[in-house]
Amino acid sequence: MGLNIRKGLFMIMFVSLLFAVACSSDTSDNNTNNEQEAGGTLNIAVDASPPSLDQPTSTATNARDTSRLIFESLVTTDSEFSPVPMLAESIETEDNQTFTFHLRQGILFHNGEEMIAEDVIASMERWLEKSSITGNIFNGATWTAEDDYTVVLELQSPSALVLDTIATSKQGAAIMPKEIVDSAPAEGVTEYIGTGPYKFVEWQQDNYIKFEKYEDYQPLDMEPDGLAGKREALVDEIYFHIVTDPSTRLTGLQTGEYDFVYGVPLDNYEQLQNDPNLETILEPEANNLLGLNNVEGPASDFKLRQAINTALDAETIMMAGYPNEDFYWLDSGYMDVHIANWASTAGSEYYNQNDMEKAKQLLEESEYDGEEFTIITTRDYFYLYNIGVVIQEQLKQLGMNVKLEVYDWPTMLDLRDNKLSEWDGFITSSTTVSTPPQLLVLSSSWAGGVNDDFVGEAMKAIETAPTIEEAHDLWDDLQLYVWEELLPAVQLGGNSTLYGSSSKVQGIETTSGPIFWNVTVSE
C-alpha cells in the first residue's frame, strides 16, 4: 500500500469507513451462531508453556496467542496485515513524523480503572525499552499527553512504517496500567492486567493457564477482520492446558477433553480430515532457520557460517520437519513470502546450495579445527527437533563434530538469549512480521544480536525512506548483503501450522495464530 493511501487511512475521520467494508458472509454466519451459543468453557491444548505473558518481552508464539486475550494495543492488524486502530479511536498524521492518537474513552482495565493517556505513555515507553522489533524508528521518540484522551508521538525522523510496527502482534505494544509498568521488576511484569476481552485468572505451571470473560469489556462496534474490529468474549472461561506430548493432545481432541489443539502431528492430517467430528486449520505461520552464534565460539567465523550454509540441503531438512509438501515451502526470503509487499528473491543464489564439495573447501578455509559444535533444540515442537536431527547429520557429513542438545522450550529460549557460551547454533521458527525492521534475526539484541554497521544503517534507511517503494528497494539490497556478507542464520523454508478443532467450536479465525474471541462451543 502506498504512502499516500496510508496517510488517508489514518486521518481522523477515517475510522467508520475503514471498518464498514471489513468482513465476509462466513464471519457473519459465525457471529449469528455465536449469539445463539454463547457461554461455557473453551479448552485448548498447547504444546509448550509460554515463558511469560508479558507481551512486549517475549517472542514466543504461545505467549503471543495467550497474552492477546488480556492485552490490546493502540493499533492492530487486519487480515491483510494492514494497521487499524484498536485502543486509539483515530489517528492523525500529516508528515509521518508527528502522530496524534485520540484514545477511546471509557475503556476499563481489568482492575476497574479507566485507561487514560498516562497509562498509554508508560506502556509505550516500556515497549520501546523491552521489545526487540522497534528498530531505529523510535530512537529519540517522545510520547506526550495533550489531555487524558490524546497522546502525541513525536519522532526525530519521519517513517512510513510507524503504524505497522506498533500494530505488530510479535512482542506487541501492550497497554497496561501505569502503576503496573512503574512497579514491574526488570525481568518482567508479574501482574497481567490489560483491557482485553478476557482477564487473567490463574497459571499453574506446566498444567494450565486460565482466563475468564471480562464483563466490563468494551468491544468496537465494527465487523471483525483479522485482529481488528469487534472482539467478543463469547465463552465464559478459556483454559490453555500445557500438554507437551502430541499423542496426548490428539487423543484429548478426539475424546472431547480438548476443543482445540496446537501442534497436531502432520502425520495425522488425513485422519483428522476424515473424522466428521473434527476440523483442521492450516495457517502459514513462520520461516524456519538455523540460528548461528555470531558473537563467540566457532560460528563467529564467517567462513564457517558459509560452509554450513553451502552444505545444508534445505528440502531434505524441511521434509523431516513437515513430511508433506502441503505444509512447507522453500524460499530464500527473510520476509515471509505471503507478505507480498516485502517478499524478495535477492540473494536466492546462496539458498539451498546443497553443495557438499564446495562446503568442505570452505570448511578447510575456515578456522574450525574440529571442536564440538553445539546445536540446541526442543522436543516441545516436534518439527524443530526433527529439523535439528537432520541438520546434525548433514553437518557431520561435512566433517564437523556436532552435538545436538535437547531442552524444554522455555529453557532453550533462556539459553539462546542469555547464555551464549553454551551454544553455537539453535533451531527455531521465526513467525511472520509485517516489515523488515521487525525481523528478530536481524536485530541487535536477539540471540546475541547482529552487530553489523551496514545492517544497522540499512534498517535505518528503510525505516526513514520517504516512500514504500524506496523502502522495498533498500530491503532488496539489505537481503542480498545478509546472504553474501553476514549469514546470521541459515534460512531453511517456510511452514504452515496445523491446528485441530472440534466441530463444536464455531468462529475460529487465524491471523498471526488462532483467535479465540468471537468463538463459541456448542454442547
Coordinates of N, CA and C in Angstrom, one line a residue, residues 214-347:
Y214 N -14.2 -10.9 30.7 CA -14.2 -9.6 31.4 C -15.5 -9.0 31.1
E215 N -16.3 -8.9 32.1 CA -17.7 -8.4 31.9 C -17.8 -7.0 31.5
D216 N -16.8 -6.1 31.9 CA -16.8 -4.7 31.5 C -16.1 -4.4 30.3
Y217 N -15.8 -5.4 29.5 CA -15.1 -5.1 28.2 C -15.9 -4.3 27.3
Q218 N -15.3 -3.4 26.6 CA -16.0 -2.5 25.6 C -15.5 -2.8 24.2
P219 N -16.3 -3.7 23.5 CA -15.9 -4.0 22.1 C -16.1 -2.9 21.1
L220 N -15.4 -2.9 20.1 CA -15.6 -2.0 18.9 C -16.9 -2.4 18.2
D221 N -17.7 -1.4 17.8 CA -18.9 -1.8 17.0 C -18.5 -1.8 15.5
M222 N -17.6 -2.7 15.2 CA -17.2 -2.9 13.8 C -17.0 -4.3 13.5
E223 N -17.2 -4.7 12.2 CA -17.1 -6.1 11.8 C -15.6 -6.6 12.1
P224 N -15.5 -7.8 12.6 CA -14.2 -8.4 12.8 C -13.4 -8.6 11.5
D225 N -12.1 -8.4 11.5 CA -11.3 -8.6 10.3 C -9.9 -8.8 10.8
G226 N -9.4 -10.1 10.8 CA -8.1 -10.4 11.4 C -8.2 -10.1 12.9
L227 N -7.2 -9.3 13.4 CA -7.1 -9.0 14.8 C -7.9 -7.6 15.0
A228 N -8.4 -7.1 14.0 CA -9.1 -5.8 14.1 C -10.6 -6.0 14.3
G229 N -11.3 -4.9 14.6 CA -12.8 -4.9 14.7 C -13.3 -5.5 16.0
K230 N -14.5 -5.9 16.0 CA -15.2 -6.4 17.2 C -14.6 -7.6 17.8
R231 N -14.4 -7.5 19.1 CA -13.9 -8.7 19.9 C -15.0 -8.9 21.0
E232 N -15.5 -10.1 21.0 CA -16.5 -10.5 22.0 C -16.0 -11.7 22.8
A233 N -16.1 -11.7 24.1 CA -15.8 -12.8 24.9 C -17.1 -13.7 25.0
L234 N -17.2 -14.6 24.1 CA -18.5 -15.4 24.0 C -18.5 -16.7 24.8
V235 N -17.3 -17.2 25.2 CA -17.3 -18.3 26.2 C -16.9 -17.6 27.5
D236 N -17.3 -18.3 28.6 CA -17.1 -17.7 29.9 C -15.6 -17.9 30.4
E237 N -15.1 -19.0 30.0 CA -13.7 -19.3 30.5 C -12.9 -19.9 29.3
I238 N -11.6 -19.7 29.4 CA -10.7 -20.3 28.4 C -9.5 -20.9 29.2
Y239 N -9.3 -22.2 29.0 CA -8.1 -22.8 29.6 C -7.1 -23.2 28.5
F240 N -5.9 -22.8 28.7 CA -4.8 -23.3 27.9 C -4.1 -24.4 28.7
H241 N -4.3 -25.6 28.3 CA -3.7 -26.7 29.0 C -2.3 -27.0 28.4
I242 N -1.3 -27.1 29.3 CA 0.1 -27.4 28.8 C 0.2 -28.9 28.6
V243 N 0.2 -29.3 27.4 CA 0.3 -30.8 27.0 C 1.4 -31.0 26.0
T244 N 2.6 -31.4 26.5 CA 3.7 -31.4 25.7 C 3.7 -32.6 24.7
D245 N 3.0 -33.7 25.1 CA 3.0 -34.9 24.3 C 2.0 -34.8 23.1
P246 N 2.4 -34.9 21.9 CA 1.4 -34.7 20.8 C 0.3 -35.7 20.7
S247 N 0.7 -37.0 21.0 CA -0.4 -38.0 21.0 C -1.4 -37.8 22.1
T248 N -1.0 -37.2 23.2 CA -2.0 -36.9 24.3 C -2.9 -35.8 23.8
R249 N -2.3 -34.8 23.2 CA -3.2 -33.7 22.7 C -4.2 -34.2 21.7
L250 N -3.7 -35.1 20.7 CA -4.6 -35.6 19.7 C -5.7 -36.5 20.3
T251 N -5.3 -37.3 21.2 CA -6.3 -38.2 21.9 C -7.4 -37.3 22.6
G252 N -6.9 -36.3 23.3 CA -7.8 -35.4 24.0 C -8.8 -34.7 23.1
L253 N -8.3 -34.3 21.9 CA -9.2 -33.7 20.9 C -10.3 -34.7 20.5
Q254 N -9.8 -36.0 20.2 CA -10.8 -37.0 19.7 C -11.8 -37.4 20.8
T255 N -11.4 -37.4 22.1 CA -12.3 -37.8 23.1 C -13.2 -36.6 23.6
G256 N -12.9 -35.4 23.2 CA -13.6 -34.2 23.6 C -13.1 -33.6 24.9
E257 N -11.9 -34.0 25.4 CA -11.3 -33.4 26.5 C -10.9 -32.0 26.2
Y258 N -10.4 -31.8 24.9 CA -9.9 -30.5 24.4 C -10.8 -30.2 23.2
D259 N -11.1 -28.9 23.1 CA -11.9 -28.4 22.0 C -11.0 -27.9 20.8
F260 N -9.8 -27.6 21.1 CA -8.8 -27.0 20.1 C -7.4 -27.4 20.5
V261 N -6.6 -27.8 19.6 CA -5.2 -28.2 20.0 C -4.2 -27.6 19.0
Y262 N -3.1 -27.3 19.6 CA -1.9 -26.8 18.8 C -1.1 -28.1 18.5
G263 N -0.2 -27.9 17.6 CA 0.9 -28.8 17.3 C 0.4 -30.2 17.0
V264 N -0.7 -30.3 16.1 CA -1.1 -31.6 15.7 C 0.0 -32.2 14.8
P265 N 0.3 -33.5 15.1 CA 1.3 -34.1 14.2 C 0.8 -34.2 12.8
L266 N 1.7 -33.7 11.9 CA 1.3 -33.7 10.5 C 0.9 -35.0 9.9
D267 N 1.4 -36.1 10.5 CA 1.1 -37.4 10.0 C -0.4 -37.7 10.3
N268 N -1.0 -37.0 11.2 CA -2.4 -37.2 11.5 C -3.4 -36.3 10.7
Y269 N -2.8 -35.6 9.7 CA -3.6 -34.7 8.9 C -4.9 -35.3 8.3
E270 N -4.6 -36.4 7.5 CA -5.7 -37.0 6.8 C -6.7 -37.7 7.8
Q271 N -6.2 -38.2 8.9 CA -7.0 -38.8 9.9 C -8.0 -37.8 10.4
L272 N -7.6 -36.6 10.7 CA -8.5 -35.6 11.2 C -9.5 -35.1 10.2
Q273 N -9.0 -35.0 8.9 CA -9.9 -34.6 7.8 C -11.0 -35.6 7.6
N274 N -10.7 -36.9 7.9 CA -11.8 -37.9 7.7 C -12.7 -38.1 8.8
D275 N -12.4 -37.4 9.9 CA -13.3 -37.5 11.1 C -14.4 -36.4 11.1
P276 N -15.7 -36.8 11.0 CA -16.7 -35.8 10.9 C -16.9 -34.9 12.1
N277 N -16.3 -35.3 13.2 CA -16.4 -34.6 14.4 C -15.3 -33.6 14.6
L278 N -14.3 -33.6 13.7 CA -13.1 -32.7 13.9 C -12.9 -31.9 12.6
E279 N -12.2 -30.8 12.8 CA -11.8 -30.0 11.6 C -10.3 -29.6 11.7
T280 N -9.7 -29.4 10.6 CA -8.3 -29.0 10.5 C -8.2 -27.5 10.1
I281 N -7.2 -26.9 10.6 CA -6.9 -25.5 10.3 C -5.5 -25.4 9.9
L282 N -5.1 -25.0 8.7 CA -3.8 -24.9 8.3 C -3.5 -23.4 8.0
E283 N -2.5 -22.9 8.7 CA -2.2 -21.4 8.5 C -0.7 -21.2 8.3
P284 N -0.3 -20.5 7.2 CA 1.1 -20.1 7.0 C 1.5 -19.3 8.3
E285 N 2.7 -19.8 8.8 CA 3.0 -19.3 10.2 C 4.4 -18.7 10.3
A286 N 5.4 -19.3 9.7 CA 6.7 -18.9 10.0 C 7.8 -19.3 9.0
N287 N 9.0 -18.7 9.1 CA 10.2 -19.2 8.4 C 11.0 -20.0 9.4
N288 N 11.5 -21.1 9.0 CA 12.4 -21.9 9.8 C 13.9 -21.6 9.5
L289 N 14.7 -21.7 10.6 CA 16.1 -21.3 10.4 C 17.0 -22.0 11.4
L290 N 18.2 -22.1 11.0 CA 19.3 -22.5 11.9 C 20.0 -21.2 12.3
G291 N 19.7 -20.7 13.5 CA 20.4 -19.5 14.0 C 21.9 -19.9 14.4
L292 N 22.8 -18.9 14.1 CA 24.2 -19.2 14.4 C 24.7 -18.1 15.4
N293 N 25.6 -18.6 16.2 CA 26.2 -17.7 17.2 C 27.3 -16.8 16.6
N294 N 26.9 -15.6 16.3 CA 27.9 -14.7 15.6 C 28.8 -14.0 16.6
V295 N 28.6 -14.2 17.9 CA 29.3 -13.4 18.9 C 30.5 -14.1 19.4
E296 N 30.4 -15.4 19.7 CA 31.5 -16.2 20.2 C 31.5 -17.6 19.8
G297 N 32.6 -18.3 19.9 CA 32.6 -19.7 19.5 C 32.9 -19.9 18.0
P298 N 32.9 -21.1 17.5 CA 33.3 -21.4 16.1 C 32.5 -20.7 15.1
A299 N 31.1 -20.5 15.4 CA 30.2 -19.9 14.4 C 30.5 -18.4 14.2
S300 N 31.3 -17.8 15.1 CA 31.6 -16.4 14.9 C 32.5 -16.2 13.7
D301 N 33.1 -17.3 13.1 CA 33.9 -17.2 11.9 C 32.9 -17.3 10.7
F302 N 32.9 -16.2 9.9 CA 32.0 -16.1 8.8 C 32.3 -17.2 7.8
K303 N 33.5 -17.6 7.6 CA 33.8 -18.7 6.6 C 33.2 -20.0 7.1
L304 N 33.1 -20.3 8.4 CA 32.4 -21.5 8.8 C 30.9 -21.3 8.6
R305 N 30.4 -20.2 8.8 CA 28.9 -20.0 8.5 C 28.7 -20.2 7.0
Q306 N 29.6 -19.7 6.2 CA 29.4 -20.0 4.7 C 29.4 -21.5 4.4
A307 N 30.3 -22.2 5.1 CA 30.4 -23.7 4.8 C 29.2 -24.4 5.3
I308 N 28.6 -24.0 6.4 CA 27.4 -24.6 6.9 C 26.2 -24.3 5.9
N309 N 26.1 -23.1 5.5 CA 25.0 -22.7 4.6 C 25.2 -23.4 3.3
T310 N 26.4 -23.6 2.8 CA 26.6 -24.2 1.5 C 26.3 -25.7 1.6
A311 N 26.5 -26.3 2.7 CA 26.4 -27.8 2.8 C 24.9 -28.2 2.9
L312 N 24.1 -27.4 3.6 CA 22.8 -27.9 4.0 C 21.8 -28.1 2.8
D313 N 21.1 -29.2 2.9 CA 20.0 -29.5 1.9 C 18.7 -29.1 2.5
A314 N 18.2 -27.9 2.2 CA 17.0 -27.4 2.8 C 15.8 -28.2 2.6
E315 N 15.6 -28.8 1.4 CA 14.4 -29.6 1.1 C 14.4 -30.8 2.0
T316 N 15.5 -31.5 2.1 CA 15.5 -32.7 3.0 C 15.2 -32.3 4.4
I317 N 15.8 -31.2 4.9 CA 15.6 -30.7 6.2 C 14.1 -30.4 6.5
M318 N 13.5 -29.7 5.5 CA 12.1 -29.3 5.7 C 11.2 -30.5 5.6
M319 N 11.5 -31.5 4.8 CA 10.7 -32.7 4.8 C 10.8 -33.4 6.1
A320 N 11.9 -33.4 6.8 CA 12.0 -34.0 8.1 C 11.1 -33.4 9.1
G321 N 11.0 -32.1 9.0 CA 10.1 -31.4 10.0 C 8.6 -31.5 9.6
Y322 N 8.4 -31.5 8.2 CA 7.0 -31.4 7.7 C 6.8 -32.4 6.6
P323 N 6.5 -33.6 6.9 CA 6.5 -34.7 5.9 C 5.4 -34.7 4.9
N324 N 5.0 -33.6 4.5 CA 4.0 -33.4 3.4 C 4.2 -32.1 2.8
E325 N 4.3 -32.0 1.5 CA 4.6 -30.8 0.8 C 3.5 -29.7 1.0
D326 N 2.3 -30.1 1.5 CA 1.3 -29.2 1.8 C 1.6 -28.2 2.9
F327 N 2.6 -28.7 3.7 CA 2.9 -28.0 5.0 C 4.1 -27.1 5.0
Y328 N 4.9 -27.1 3.9 CA 6.1 -26.3 3.9 C 6.3 -25.8 2.5
W329 N 7.2 -24.8 2.4 CA 7.6 -24.3 1.1 C 9.1 -23.8 1.2
L330 N 9.8 -23.9 0.1 CA 11.1 -23.5 0.0 C 11.2 -22.0 -0.5
D331 N 11.9 -21.2 0.3 CA 12.0 -19.8 -0.1 C 13.2 -19.2 0.5
S332 N 13.9 -18.3 -0.2 CA 15.2 -17.7 0.3 C 14.9 -16.4 1.1
G333 N 13.7 -15.9 1.1 CA 13.4 -14.6 1.7 C 13.4 -14.6 3.2
Y334 N 14.0 -13.6 3.8 CA 13.9 -13.4 5.2 C 12.5 -13.0 5.6
M335 N 11.8 -12.3 4.8 CA 10.4 -11.9 5.0 C 9.6 -13.1 4.4
D336 N 8.5 -13.4 5.2 CA 7.6 -14.4 4.7 C 7.0 -14.1 3.3
V337 N 7.1 -15.0 2.4 CA 6.6 -14.8 1.1 C 5.2 -14.4 1.0
H338 N 4.4 -14.7 2.0 CA 3.0 -14.3 2.0 C 2.8 -12.8 2.3
I339 N 3.8 -12.1 2.8 CA 3.7 -10.6 2.9 C 4.2 -10.1 1.6
A340 N 3.3 -10.0 0.6 CA 3.7 -9.8 -0.8 C 4.5 -8.5 -1.0
N341 N 4.2 -7.5 -0.2 CA 4.9 -6.2 -0.4 C 6.4 -6.3 -0.1
W342 N 6.8 -7.2 0.7 CA 8.2 -7.3 1.1 C 8.9 -8.5 0.7
A343 N 8.2 -9.5 0.0 CA 8.8 -10.7 -0.4 C 9.9 -10.3 -1.4
S344 N 11.1 -11.0 -1.2 CA 12.3 -10.6 -2.0 C 13.0 -11.9 -2.4
T345 N 13.6 -11.9 -3.6 CA 14.4 -13.0 -4.1 C 15.9 -12.7 -4.1
A346 N 16.2 -11.5 -3.6 CA 17.6 -11.1 -3.6 C 18.5 -12.1 -2.8
G347 N 19.6 -12.5 -3.4 CA 20.4 -13.5 -2.7 C 20.0 -14.9 -2.8

